């Protein structure tokens, strides 16, 4: 896209500037549909991640607006066994 600002409306710009575009997620948290921090949904083509999460019971947890790795500084985390496995152990207690 050569000029993304050409597609941004004044209302959209206002919503993004003041982070008001996040209000639907906050409403979903208040309703109990999602949590602030929880597993982020896997993409349809991440079969290995979906299998791992299912095996560890993570699929039973309420999804979150943000994930554990984002809250704990994803770039600073160094797990030899892989972050998804350690995440499963931390969240579910299943090893």
Coordinates of N, CA, C and O in Angstrom, one line a residue:
X1 N 0.9 -1.2 0.0 CA 0.0 0.0 0.0 C 0.9 1.2 0.0 O 1.7 1.4 0.9
X2 N 0.8 2.0 -1.0 CA 1.6 3.2 -1.1 C 1.3 4.3 -0.1 O 2.2 4.9 0.4
X3 N 0.1 4.6 0.1 CA -0.3 5.7 1.0 C -1.4 5.2 1.9 O -2.6 5.5 1.7
X4 N -1.1 4.5 3.0 CA -2.2 4.0 3.9 C -3.0 5.1 4.5 O -4.2 4.8 4.8
X5 N -2.5 6.3 4.7 CA -3.3 7.3 5.3 C -4.4 7.8 4.4 O -5.4 8.3 4.9
X6 N -4.3 7.5 3.1 CA -5.4 7.8 2.2 C -6.7 7.0 2.5 O -7.8 7.4 2.1
X7 N -6.6 5.9 3.2 CA -7.7 5.0 3.5 C -8.2 5.2 4.9 O -9.2 4.6 5.3
X8 N -7.6 6.1 5.7 CA -7.9 6.3 7.1 C -8.9 7.5 7.2 O -8.6 8.6 6.7
X9 N -10.1 7.2 7.7 CA -11.1 8.3 7.9 C -10.7 9.1 9.1 O -9.9 8.7 9.9
X10 N -11.3 10.3 9.2 CA -11.1 11.1 10.4 C -11.6 10.5 11.7 O -10.9 10.6 12.7
X11 N -12.7 9.7 11.6 CA -13.2 9.0 12.7 C -12.2 7.9 13.1 O -11.9 7.7 14.3
X12 N -11.7 7.2 12.1 CA -10.8 6.1 12.4 C -9.5 6.6 13.0 O -8.9 6.0 13.9
X13 N -9.0 7.7 12.5 CA -7.8 8.3 13.0 C -8.0 8.7 14.5 O -7.1 8.5 15.3
X14 N -9.2 9.3 14.8 CA -9.5 9.7 16.2 C -9.5 8.4 17.1 O -8.9 8.4 18.2
X15 N -10.2 7.4 16.6 CA -10.3 6.2 17.4 C -8.9 5.6 17.7 O -8.6 5.1 18.8
X16 N -8.0 5.5 16.7 CA -6.7 5.0 16.9 C -5.8 5.9 17.8 O -5.1 5.4 18.6
X17 N -5.9 7.2 17.6 CA -5.1 8.1 18.4 C -5.4 8.0 19.9 O -4.5 8.0 20.7
X18 N -6.6 7.8 20.3 CA -7.0 7.6 21.7 C -7.2 6.2 22.1 O -7.8 6.0 23.2
X19 N -6.8 5.2 21.3 CA -7.0 3.8 21.6 C -8.4 3.4 21.9 O -8.7 2.4 22.6
X20 N -9.3 4.1 21.3 CA -10.7 3.7 21.5 C -11.2 2.5 20.7 O -12.2 2.0 20.9
X21 N -10.3 2.1 19.7 CA -10.7 1.0 18.9 C -10.5 -0.3 19.8 O -10.9 -1.4 19.3
X22 N -10.0 -0.2 21.0 CA -9.9 -1.4 21.9 C -11.1 -1.6 22.8 O -11.2 -2.5 23.5
X23 N -12.0 -0.7 22.7 CA -13.2 -0.7 23.6 C -14.0 -2.0 23.4 O -14.5 -2.6 24.4
X24 N -14.2 -2.6 22.2 CA -14.9 -3.8 22.1 C -14.2 -5.0 22.9 O -14.9 -5.8 23.5
X25 N -12.9 -5.0 22.9 CA -12.2 -6.0 23.6 C -12.4 -5.8 25.1 O -12.6 -6.8 25.8
X26 N -12.4 -4.6 25.6 CA -12.6 -4.3 27.0 C -14.1 -4.8 27.4 O -14.3 -5.4 28.4
X27 N -15.0 -4.5 26.5 CA -16.4 -5.0 26.8 C -16.4 -6.5 26.9 O -17.1 -7.0 27.7
X28 N -15.7 -7.2 26.0 CA -15.7 -8.6 26.0 C -15.0 -9.2 27.3 O -15.5 -10.2 27.8
X29 N -14.1 -8.4 27.8 CA -13.5 -8.8 29.1 C -14.5 -8.7 30.2 O -14.6 -9.6 31.1
X30 N -15.2 -7.6 30.3 CA -16.2 -7.3 31.3 C -17.3 -8.3 31.2 O -17.9 -8.7 32.3
X31 N -17.7 -8.8 30.0 CA -18.7 -9.8 29.9 C -18.2 -11.2 30.3 O -19.0 -12.1 30.6
X32 N -16.9 -11.4 30.3 CA -16.3 -12.7 30.7 C -16.0 -13.6 29.5 O -15.7 -14.7 29.7
X33 N -16.2 -13.1 28.3 CA -15.9 -13.9 27.1 C -14.4 -14.1 26.9 O -14.0 -15.1 26.3
X34 N -13.6 -13.1 27.2 CA -12.1 -13.2 27.1 C -11.5 -12.6 28.4 O -12.2 -11.9 29.2
X35 N -10.2 -12.8 28.6 CA -9.5 -12.2 29.7 C -8.5 -11.2 29.2 O -8.3 -11.1 28.0
X36 N -7.9 -10.5 30.2 CA -6.9 -9.5 29.8 C -5.6 -10.3 29.2 O -5.1 -9.9 28.2
X37 N -5.2 -11.3 30.0 CA -4.0 -12.0 29.6 C -4.4 -13.5 29.5 O -5.0 -14.1 30.4
X38 N -4.2 -14.1 28.4 CA -4.5 -15.5 28.1 C -3.9 -15.9 26.8 O -3.3 -15.2 26.1
X39 N -4.1 -17.2 26.5 CA -3.6 -17.7 25.2 C -4.2 -16.9 24.0 O -5.4 -16.7 24.0
X40 N -3.3 -16.5 23.1 CA -3.7 -15.9 21.9 C -4.2 -17.0 20.9 O -3.6 -18.1 20.9
X41 N -5.2 -16.7 20.2 CA -5.7 -17.8 19.2 C -4.6 -18.2 18.2 O -3.9 -17.3 17.7
X42 N -4.5 -19.4 17.9 CA -3.6 -19.9 16.9 C -4.2 -19.7 15.6 O -5.4 -19.6 15.4
X43 N -3.3 -19.5 14.6 CA -3.7 -19.4 13.2 C -4.2 -20.7 12.7 O -3.7 -21.8 13.1
X44 N -5.0 -20.7 11.7 CA -5.6 -21.9 11.1 C -4.5 -22.9 10.6 O -4.7 -24.1 10.5
X45 N -3.3 -22.3 10.2 CA -2.3 -23.2 9.6 C -1.2 -23.6 10.6 O -0.2 -24.1 10.3
X46 N -1.4 -23.3 11.9 CA -0.4 -23.7 12.9 C -0.8 -25.0 13.6 O -1.1 -25.1 14.8
X47 N -0.9 -26.0 12.8 CA -1.3 -27.4 13.3 C -0.5 -27.9 14.4 O -1.0 -28.4 15.4
X48 N 0.9 -27.6 14.4 CA 1.7 -28.1 15.5 C 1.4 -27.4 16.8 O 1.3 -28.0 17.9
X49 N 1.1 -26.1 16.7 CA 0.8 -25.3 17.9 C -0.6 -25.7 18.5 O -0.8 -25.9 19.7
X50 N -1.5 -25.9 17.6 CA -2.9 -26.4 18.0 C -2.8 -27.7 18.6 O -3.4 -28.0 19.7
X51 N -2.0 -28.7 18.1 CA -1.9 -30.0 18.7 C -1.2 -29.9 20.1 O -1.7 -30.6 21.0
X52 N -0.2 -29.1 20.2 CA 0.5 -28.9 21.5 C -0.5 -28.3 22.5 O -0.6 -28.8 23.6
X53 N -1.2 -27.3 22.1 CA -2.1 -26.6 23.1 C -3.2 -27.6 23.5 O -3.6 -27.6 24.6
X54 N -3.7 -28.4 22.5 CA -4.8 -29.3 22.9 C -4.3 -30.4 23.8 O -4.9 -30.7 24.8
X55 N -3.0 -30.9 23.6 CA -2.4 -31.9 24.4 C -2.2 -31.4 25.9 O -2.3 -32.1 26.8
X56 N -1.9 -30.1 26.0 CA -1.6 -29.5 27.3 C -2.9 -28.9 28.0 O -2.8 -28.4 29.1
X57 N -4.0 -28.9 27.3 CA -5.2 -28.4 27.8 C -5.4 -26.9 27.7 O -6.3 -26.3 28.3
X58 N -4.5 -26.2 27.0 CA -4.6 -24.8 26.8 C -5.8 -24.3 26.1 O -6.3 -23.3 26.3
X59 N -6.3 -25.2 25.2 CA -7.5 -24.9 24.5 C -8.7 -24.7 25.4 O -9.7 -24.1 25.0
X60 N -8.6 -25.1 26.6 CA -9.7 -25.0 27.6 C -9.7 -23.6 28.3 O -10.7 -23.2 28.9
X61 N -8.6 -22.9 28.2 CA -8.5 -21.6 28.9 C -9.2 -20.5 28.1 O -9.3 -20.6 26.9
X62 N -9.6 -19.5 28.8 CA -10.2 -18.3 28.2 C -9.1 -17.5 27.4 O -8.1 -17.2 28.0
X63 N -9.4 -17.2 26.1 CA -8.4 -16.5 25.4 C -8.3 -15.1 25.9 O -9.2 -14.6 26.6
X64 N -7.1 -14.4 25.6 CA -6.9 -13.1 26.2 C -6.7 -12.0 25.1 O -6.4 -12.3 24.0
X65 N -6.8 -10.8 25.5 CA -6.5 -9.7 24.6 C -5.0 -9.7 24.3 O -4.6 -9.4 23.2
X66 N -4.2 -10.0 25.3 CA -2.7 -10.1 25.1 C -2.3 -11.5 25.7 O -3.0 -12.1 26.5
X67 N -1.1 -11.9 25.2 CA -0.6 -13.2 25.7 C 0.4 -13.1 26.8 O 1.0 -12.0 27.0
X68 N 0.7 -14.2 27.4 CA 1.7 -14.3 28.4 C 3.1 -13.8 28.0 O 3.8 -13.1 28.7
X69 N 3.5 -14.2 26.8 CA 4.8 -13.8 26.2 C 4.9 -12.3 26.0 O 5.9 -11.7 26.3
X70 N 3.8 -11.7 25.5 CA 3.8 -10.2 25.3 C 3.9 -9.5 26.6 O 4.7 -8.5 26.7
X71 N 3.3 -10.0 27.7 CA 3.3 -9.3 29.0 C 4.7 -9.4 29.6 O 5.2 -8.5 30.3
X72 N 5.4 -10.6 29.4 CA 6.7 -10.8 29.9 C 7.8 -10.5 29.0 O 9.0 -10.9 29.2
X73 N 7.6 -9.8 28.0 CA 8.7 -9.3 27.1 C 9.1 -10.5 26.2 O 10.2 -11.0 26.4
X74 N 8.3 -10.7 25.2 CA 8.6 -11.8 24.2 C 10.0 -11.9 23.7 O 10.6 -13.0 23.6
X75 N 10.6 -10.7 23.4 CA 11.9 -10.7 22.9 C 13.0 -11.1 24.0 O 14.1 -11.6 23.6
X76 N 12.7 -11.0 25.2 CA 13.6 -11.3 26.3 C 13.5 -12.8 26.8 O 14.3 -13.2 27.5
X77 N 12.5 -13.5 26.4 CA 12.3 -14.8 26.8 C 13.2 -15.8 26.0 O 13.3 -15.7 24.8
X78 N 13.8 -16.7 26.7 CA 14.7 -17.7 26.1 C 14.4 -19.1 26.7 O 14.9 -19.4 27.8
X79 N 13.5 -19.8 26.1 CA 13.2 -21.2 26.5 C 13.8 -22.2 25.6 O 13.4 -22.3 24.5
X80 N 14.7 -23.0 26.1 CA 15.3 -24.1 25.3 C 14.2 -25.0 24.7 O 14.3 -25.5 23.6
X81 N 13.2 -25.3 25.5 CA 12.2 -26.3 25.1 C 11.1 -25.7 24.3 O 10.2 -26.3 23.9
X82 N 11.2 -24.4 24.1 CA 10.1 -23.7 23.3 C 9.1 -23.0 24.2 O 8.7 -23.6 25.2
X83 N 8.8 -21.8 23.9 CA 7.9 -21.0 24.7 C 6.5 -21.7 24.8 O 5.9 -21.6 25.9
X84 N 5.9 -22.3 23.7 CA 4.6 -22.8 23.9 C 4.5 -23.9 25.0 O 3.6 -24.1 25.7
X85 N 5.6 -24.8 25.1 CA 5.6 -25.8 26.1 C 5.7 -25.2 27.5 O 5.0 -25.6 28.4
X86 N 6.6 -24.3 27.7 CA 6.8 -23.7 29.0 C 5.5 -22.9 29.4 O 5.1 -22.9 30.5
X87 N 4.8 -22.3 28.4 CA 3.6 -21.6 28.6 C 2.5 -22.6 29.1 O 1.8 -22.3 30.1
X88 N 2.5 -23.7 28.5 CA 1.5 -24.7 28.9 C 1.7 -25.2 30.4 O 0.8 -25.3 31.1
X89 N 3.0 -25.3 30.7 CA 3.3 -25.7 32.1 C 3.0 -24.6 33.1 O 2.4 -24.9 34.1
X90 N 3.3 -23.4 32.7 CA 3.0 -22.3 33.6 C 1.5 -22.0 33.8 O 1.1 -21.8 34.9
X91 N 0.8 -22.1 32.8 CA -0.6 -21.8 32.8 C -1.5 -23.0 33.4 O -2.4 -22.8 34.2
X92 N -1.2 -24.2 32.9 CA -2.0 -25.3 33.3 C -1.5 -26.1 34.4 O -2.2 -26.9 35.0
X93 N -0.1 -26.0 34.6 CA 0.5 -26.9 35.6 C 0.8 -28.3 35.1 O 1.2 -29.1 35.9
X94 N 0.4 -28.5 33.9 CA 0.6 -29.9 33.3 C 2.0 -29.9 32.7 O 2.4 -29.0 31.9
X95 N 2.8 -30.9 33.0 CA 4.2 -31.0 32.4 C 4.3 -32.2 31.5 O 3.8 -33.2 31.6

